[in-house]
Amino acid sequence: MQFHVYLAGQIHDDWRETIKQLAGQEQLPVTFTGPMENHDRSDNIGEEILGTQSDPIAKDEAASEINNLRTRLLLDKSDIVIAKFGEKYKQWNSAMDAATAVAQNKPLILIRPKELHHPLKELSERAQVTVETDEQAVKCLKYLFETD
Amino acid sequence: MQFHVYLAGQIHDDWRETIKQLAGQEQLPVTFTGPMENHDRSDNIGEEILGTQSDPIAKDEAASEINNLRTRLLLDKSDIVIAKFGEKYKQWNSAMDAATAVAQNKPLILIRPKELHHPLKELSERAQVTVETDEQAVKCLKYLFETD
Amino acid sequence: MQFHVYLAGQIHDDWRETIKQLAGQEQLPVTFTGPMENHDRSDNIGEEILGTQSDPIAKDEAASEINNLRTRLLLDKSDIVIAKFGEKYKQWNSAMDAATAVAQNKPLILIRPKELHHPLKELSERAQVTVETDEQAVKCLKYLFETD
Amino acid sequence: MQFHVYLAGQIHDDWRETIKQLAGQEQLPVTFTGPMENHDRSDNIGEEILGTQSDPIAKDEAASEINNLRTRLLLDKSDIVIAKFGEKYKQWNSAMDAATAVAQNKPLILIRPKELHHPLKELSERAQVTVETDEQAVKCLKYLFETD
Amino acid sequence: MQFHVYLAGQIHDDWRETIKQLAGQEQLPVTFTGPMENHDRSDNIGEEILGTQSDPIAKDEAASEINNLRTRLLLDKSDIVIAKFGEKYKQWNSAMDAATAVAQNKPLILIRPKELHHPLKELSERAQVTVETDEQAVKCLKYLFETD
Amino acid sequence: MQFHVYLAGQIHDDWRETIKQLAGQEQLPVTFTGPMENHDRSDNIGEEILGTQSDPIAKDEAASEINNLRTRLLLDKSDIVIAKFGEKYKQWNSAMDAATAVAQNKPLILIRPKELHHPLKELSERAQVTVETDEQAVKCLKYLFETD
Amino acid sequence: MQFHVYLAGQIHDDWRETIKQLAGQEQLPVTFTGPMENHDRSDNIGEEILGTQSDPIAKDEAASEINNLRTRLLLDKSDIVIAKFGEKYKQWNSAMDAATAVAQNKPLILIRPKELHHPLKELSERAQVTVETDEQAVKCLKYLFETD
Amino acid sequence: MQFHVYLAGQIHDDWRETIKQLAGQEQLPVTFTGPMENHDRSDNIGEEILGTQSDPIAKDEAASEINNLRTRLLLDKSDIVIAKFGEKYKQWNSAMDAATAVAQNKPLILIRPKELHHPLKELSERAQVTVETDEQAVKCLKYLFETD
């Protein structure tokens, strides 16, 4: 049995690579998907495909349609969602993706630094597990396949 | 026909009162629910009911369980969700509530200042309508009942 | 037991009034909802609430968001959908509303002139009943409450 | 991860071939299904299987049952629906298929010439993305698999 | 709390009246709905509303559309389904209604004479309760409201 | 793309073999499942697994539990259900399986001799297609894969 | 807005009366339902309605069908489930009812003495809130209606 | 066609091995998953991944989050659930898993010694089949694949 894991959340460091490497070292039968990690491309994808838009809001609207196409589909196909929150940026679509996973009855593993426990307390309560490091998240995945 | 509207989002100004007053002036057949608006009580409700907890994370966990009980139930009973975002605070559970509404196929009306269009672009794209003022949100409600 | 009936379809003649009158004469315990029937207001509602938009497509986008807010909510609350097609106009959102009813497992009564049987054959096959006149549609509603 | 894409909409030009070729050139891991594109056979399939029917409406009814068997099944198995509208014909079952995708929570990519923006505005608002050319639709598919 | 009970099954004796009388004597807070019990009218309703059809199969098709409109709606609104089988007739739509209730996760009370236990064994196994008399079925309803 | 087809209905002739042979000749990418066709074993499976039961009703109950385990699972995994009705026997669980397919939104192909049109009219109306022969049913399957 | 609360769990003390009294004192707009609390009647209801059964297992089977009819229906109609576990008895159907509530996405309030935390840890984790006393459970209900 | 079977229930004897061996001897196309069977590891997994917790309840909470992550996912992916109850321990999460299967409309095979029929009567009534031995459970699985 193989599981699809969607890696939601911040695109400002290389945490997805860490997760993939750790899972690879353990040879876990999981595949990973996630959002476009090239921030500029993510912001410009609307104009890249549809051409120049009339103003910044129209540009954002076009980009968000295509980013959401990707997120909806990949998140919908996933069996587990891991969402990572950091100190920077508003990260509202990280919260949106995490909440969507919960509402779709997919188990959510939340990674957040301890310092963020207060503003994330309601989301953490809805997550299946809350951890502080990438290593802990991968150990949760590993436990799915262990027999003793 | 009467609709239940859940007012998600920030609890730092009296926007819910404005919405209720405007809807009342129009005699719209809608009822409103929302989160506990007393911020301190919301943070302390876990210890208020369950007693002193061992540390701030346990206190937050206890509070969030009871706040989420309320949110899950009232949001689940609602027909429409209006979520308001402001400039201050992280507002991650506002994003969580808004995304939950979308995932449950409830129409979401998003109120946000124009300045926030970029960080909210994905959530805005999933909302049914995005507006900038409380008055515009109530006009949307009013339109539900008009015949010409 | 009382039923909500959504009257989808063309807004170019007064067929909704005919349906309501016939149902009223029979004192059927049904309520009716439907789209905004004032065609100009429906086209302008986006700018009416949100202000002047940058171009006709943006104006249409704004209007359609608010019209769809209404349609989604009222159609979702309905127990039966009656959709009427006429000879004029493209009527693509009539087809959209009718198909949405079918996909949501709500019984659809389709009213269409016999001449339209060919282009509507797939939609007619998905409808629960296809009739040719308003009177026949109301007789279907009446039969729901008769005991002999 | 591989996706199934249902190509709904007009069967009057070879747009499906264009889509398939473009996706093939990009070696996208997607498969395509769609309706019977032989228009005469689609109209006659009822009598082909069930024998001569008593009148044109019965012939249409028989054909639509078998066409809908195909559409329901293939659309139900798809992960994404692309629907293309053109200037000709009423295209009511294109609208029906597109709306069914939306109601089943499948992302819809709508292709339509700019000239049709007004009559398609409500359907466009429900689509995940609206584009004007086959190339743009395939670029949306391609973006699903790109990582930077 | 009040429950809606759909009385599916044979229309060849007055068992529905018996059920209603017994429930009335106990003043149970339940309402009852069911199919058209006038057998001729049920068979002719298609032609009554839509006019004379071309042959007996078309007549049956028309009638069944309108009978199914009624059944779908009333069964969908019910909280419990009671289905009664007797010795006569094929009763395939009784089996259809009973199975629909099971598939929709509504509790089914099956009334059948002991002699029919073998041909009804699979349906009986899916029913929540199988009884032999109308009185026993009403006692099951009564038990829903009793506290000691 | 490959489809699973559940062959519900009578187990008194070899129609399932005919269907499988015809589909095999056409090399259709479909697999078939169905109920236990050995009638005696189907009736005795409860006692075969659980031991002698106290009376015929208990024996039937035990058998039906295990037969329904099979039917629930295989029907649930199927994409299409073909149900065949013949002149003999009550065939109530054929009607149950067919109605379950409809209620689960799976397309149903109904095979029945023309003589049975009246008692099967409501079930036929809910089926996606009604045919009279095994050959016609297989032609419907074949049409799913044809492109011109 | 009024909520239905199902009181699952042990029937060996009068905790349901305590809950109802406390909620009554606070004039909370909630109604309560629950299982038959007369233990003997619950055990005998099968034979009471269906007559003497052949052995104790058949007697238990008959009783459980009618008790589950009640539980399924009342739990299905509830908005919140409160389940109380005590030190005595196996309480497997309390665990069944609590888990059913969770699986149906209804918020569960679990009441258990601290001593039972270890064997109930997985159920507690799935509950929305875990408390130790009836008073705490009612305070959770009260918080649903408070505004400051 | 291959089925996934989740083996819920007691972890105090080697019944899962027996089931797997018997299924292996019959070469049944089934795969098996289940909970962590190393009881100590299951109890300590929270602290193993997240570090030492502040008290036994926090330790249990942490362990149950990770155990439930596993159970939710594996049970959700399963086609059939087999739950075994024994004489020892409270086995409340066995009851929870079994009830979750029922609520998710997955067929449940319950294995229990005859002596437990009374406390398990409601759960047994909801199970698809109740048996007394591992061999009988595997015979039920085998019957799914037999054709005569």
Coordinates of C-alpha atoms in Angstrom, one line a residue, chain C residues 8-10 13 15 19 81-88 91 94 98 108-127 129-137, chain D residues 55-61 64 90 92, chain E residues 50 53 65:
Chain C
A8 CA -34.8 27.9 -13.1
G9 CA -34.6 29.0 -16.7
Q10 CA -35.5 31.8 -19.0
D13 CA -41.8 35.9 -20.2
W15 CA -44.0 31.8 -16.8
I19 CA -46.8 28.6 -12.2
V81 CA -36.3 22.2 -9.6
I82 CA -38.5 23.2 -12.5
A83 CA -36.5 24.5 -15.5
K84 CA -38.1 26.1 -18.6
F85 CA -36.4 26.5 -21.9
G86 CA -37.7 28.7 -24.7
E87 CA -36.7 29.3 -28.3
K88 CA -34.7 32.4 -27.7
Q91 CA -29.8 29.8 -21.9
S94 CA -30.6 27.5 -17.4
A98 CA -30.9 22.1 -14.4
L108 CA -36.0 18.0 -12.2
I109 CA -39.1 18.9 -14.1
L110 CA -38.2 20.1 -17.5
I111 CA -40.6 22.3 -19.5
R112 CA -39.8 22.7 -23.2
P113 CA -41.7 23.2 -26.5
K114 CA -41.8 20.0 -28.5
E115 CA -39.6 21.7 -31.2
L116 CA -36.6 21.7 -28.8
H117 CA -36.7 18.0 -28.2
H118 CA -33.5 17.3 -30.2
P119 CA -31.1 19.7 -28.6
L120 CA -32.4 19.0 -25.2
K121 CA -32.6 15.2 -25.5
E122 CA -29.7 14.5 -23.0
L123 CA -31.0 16.9 -20.5
S124 CA -34.5 15.6 -20.9
E125 CA -33.3 12.1 -20.3
R126 CA -31.8 13.2 -17.0
A127 CA -34.9 15.1 -15.9
V129 CA -40.3 14.4 -16.0
T130 CA -40.3 16.4 -19.2
V131 CA -43.5 18.3 -20.0
E132 CA -44.5 20.9 -22.6
T133 CA -46.7 23.4 -20.6
D134 CA -46.7 25.2 -17.2
E135 CA -50.0 23.5 -16.5
Q136 CA -48.5 20.1 -16.8
A137 CA -45.7 21.0 -14.5
Chain D
D55 CA -41.1 8.4 -33.6
P56 CA -38.3 11.0 -33.5
I57 CA -38.8 11.8 -29.8
A58 CA -38.5 8.1 -29.0
K59 CA -35.5 7.8 -31.2
D60 CA -33.9 10.8 -29.4
E61 CA -34.8 9.3 -26.0
S64 CA -29.7 10.0 -25.2
K90 CA -27.2 25.3 -28.7
W92 CA -26.9 22.5 -24.0
Chain E
L50 CA -49.1 14.3 -20.7
Q53 CA -49.1 8.0 -25.5
E65 CA -41.7 9.1 -14.4

